[in-house]
Short mmCIF file of C-alpha atoms in Angstrom, two decimals:
data_model
loop_
_atom_site.label_atom_id
_atom_site.label_comp_id
_atom_site.label_asym_id
_atom_site.label_seq_id
_atom_site.Cartn_x
_atom_site.Cartn_y
_atom_site.Cartn_z
CA MET A 14 -0.24 -0.08 -0.30
CA LEU A 15 1.50 3.35 -0.64
CA ARG A 16 0.37 6.51 0.73
CA ALA A 17 1.92 10.50 0.90
CA LEU A 18 2.96 12.33 3.36
CA ASP A 19 2.94 15.88 3.93
CA THR A 20 5.87 16.79 6.49
CA VAL A 21 5.32 20.83 5.00
CA LEU A 22 2.46 22.63 6.03
CA GLY A 23 1.38 24.47 2.73
CA SER A 24 2.80 21.34 0.44
CA ASN A 25 1.12 18.97 -1.80
CA LEU A 26 1.89 14.99 -2.55
CA THR A 27 -0.24 13.20 -4.28
CA GLN A 28 0.66 9.03 -4.50
CA PRO A 29 -1.44 6.29 -5.66
CA ALA A 30 -3.58 5.10 -3.02
CA ALA A 31 -2.38 1.47 -3.39
CA MET A 32 -1.25 -0.90 -5.66
CA SER A 33 0.55 -4.54 -5.53
CA VAL A 34 3.41 -6.58 -7.73
CA ARG A 35 4.53 -10.37 -7.19
CA PRO A 36 7.15 -11.58 -5.85
CA GLY A 37 10.74 -10.53 -8.15
CA GLN A 38 8.18 -8.26 -9.86
CA SER A 39 9.28 -4.03 -10.95
CA LEU A 40 7.58 -1.37 -9.14
CA THR A 41 7.08 2.78 -10.52
CA VAL A 42 5.20 4.95 -8.05
CA GLY A 43 4.99 8.86 -8.62
CA CYS A 44 5.02 11.01 -5.96
CA GLN A 45 3.42 14.40 -8.03
CA VAL A 46 4.24 17.97 -5.24
CA SER A 47 3.68 20.92 -5.76
CA TYR A 48 6.88 22.43 -4.20
CA ASP A 49 10.17 23.72 -6.12
CA LEU A 50 12.03 19.98 -6.52
CA GLY A 51 15.02 21.60 -5.61
CA TYR A 52 13.27 20.09 -2.13
CA ALA A 53 14.86 16.89 -1.19
CA THR A 54 12.07 14.02 -1.56
CA HIS A 55 12.39 11.72 0.15
CA TRP A 56 11.00 7.83 0.54
CA ILE A 57 10.18 5.92 3.56
CA ARG A 58 8.72 2.52 4.03
CA GLN A 59 6.89 1.25 6.46
CA PRO A 60 6.18 -2.28 6.84
CA ALA A 61 2.67 -4.06 8.60
CA GLY A 62 2.84 -3.57 12.27
CA LYS A 63 6.79 -2.16 12.50
CA GLY A 64 8.45 1.04 12.33
CA LEU A 65 9.68 3.71 9.93
CA GLU A 66 12.21 2.82 7.20
CA TRP A 67 14.26 5.56 5.41
CA ILE A 68 14.70 4.29 1.73
CA GLY A 69 16.62 7.53 0.99
CA TYR A 70 16.21 11.09 -0.99
CA THR A 71 16.33 13.04 -4.24
CA CYS A 72 15.99 16.07 -6.18
CA SER A 73 16.38 18.33 -9.20
CA GLY A 74 19.73 18.64 -9.87
CA CYS A 75 21.13 17.17 -6.17
CA THR A 76 22.72 13.84 -5.91
CA PRO A 77 20.64 11.12 -4.67
CA GLY A 78 20.71 9.57 -1.78
CA TYR A 79 20.87 5.50 -0.43
CA LYS A 80 20.30 4.14 2.86
CA ASP A 81 23.22 1.34 2.54
CA SER A 82 20.95 -1.96 2.09
CA LEU A 83 18.52 -0.67 -0.34
CA LYS A 84 20.55 1.37 -3.10
CA ASN A 85 20.54 -1.66 -5.38
CA LYS A 86 16.65 -2.15 -5.01
CA PHE A 87 15.69 1.52 -5.45
CA ARG A 88 15.95 3.94 -7.91
CA PHE A 89 14.54 7.40 -7.61
CA THR A 90 13.98 9.62 -11.25
CA VAL A 91 12.72 13.38 -11.06
CA ASP A 92 10.83 14.95 -13.77
CA SER A 93 10.75 18.98 -13.70
CA SER A 94 8.27 18.56 -16.17
CA SER A 95 5.08 17.57 -14.16
CA ASN A 96 6.17 17.95 -11.04
CA THR A 97 6.64 14.77 -10.44
CA VAL A 98 9.52 12.20 -8.33
CA THR A 99 9.24 8.64 -9.29
CA LEU A 100 10.47 6.13 -6.60
CA ASN A 101 11.63 2.59 -8.66
CA GLY A 102 12.23 -0.91 -7.29
CA GLN A 103 13.78 -3.92 -8.46
CA ASN A 104 13.28 -7.68 -7.65
CA LEU A 105 11.07 -7.29 -5.12
CA GLN A 106 10.09 -9.46 -2.40
CA PRO A 107 7.33 -9.90 0.02
CA GLU A 108 9.81 -8.45 2.86
CA ASP A 109 9.59 -5.20 0.69
CA SER A 110 5.32 -5.38 1.80
CA ALA A 111 5.05 -1.80 2.99
CA VAL A 112 2.66 1.80 2.94
CA TYR A 113 5.68 3.52 0.97
CA TYR A 114 5.28 7.42 1.27
CA CYS A 115 7.23 10.96 -0.45
CA ALA A 116 8.00 13.34 2.17
CA ARG A 117 9.28 17.12 1.07
CA ASP A 118 12.72 18.21 3.02
CA SER A 119 12.43 21.14 5.30
CA HIS A 120 15.03 23.23 3.05
CA SER A 121 16.89 22.78 -0.30
CA ASP A 122 20.17 23.62 0.28
CA THR A 123 20.89 20.67 -1.29
CA ASN A 124 25.02 20.70 0.09
CA LYS A 125 23.08 19.89 3.55
CA GLN A 126 20.71 17.34 2.32
CA GLN A 127 23.88 15.57 2.62
CA SER A 128 24.57 15.33 6.30
CA CYS A 129 21.00 14.64 6.47
CA THR A 130 20.95 11.39 5.48
CA LYS A 131 23.62 10.56 8.34
CA THR A 132 20.84 11.43 10.51
CA TYR A 133 17.91 8.85 9.67
#
């Protein structure tokens, strides 16, 4: 299941209500946003009955950051023409079942975003 998480007042993020894929298949989820894509969009997931897990972030003009254990499973793309940030997952397994959230960072300074990834 997928849902959008809006972390900054006045920003809108829109995702599909729910999706399902079979083991071994890929996943593509778009998050259409109302803000400048210079702000980082983070992807986070929460398996049923468990805590949040940070997947990574991306923005227009910055190098994406990924959680080390997930960097071979997920990739992000940014489409400025449609203001959409997309999460692409490969070879998904039952343990990847979760609610996936997109969320906007509170700042657009890409130099600071590198240090943000170390706090998750």
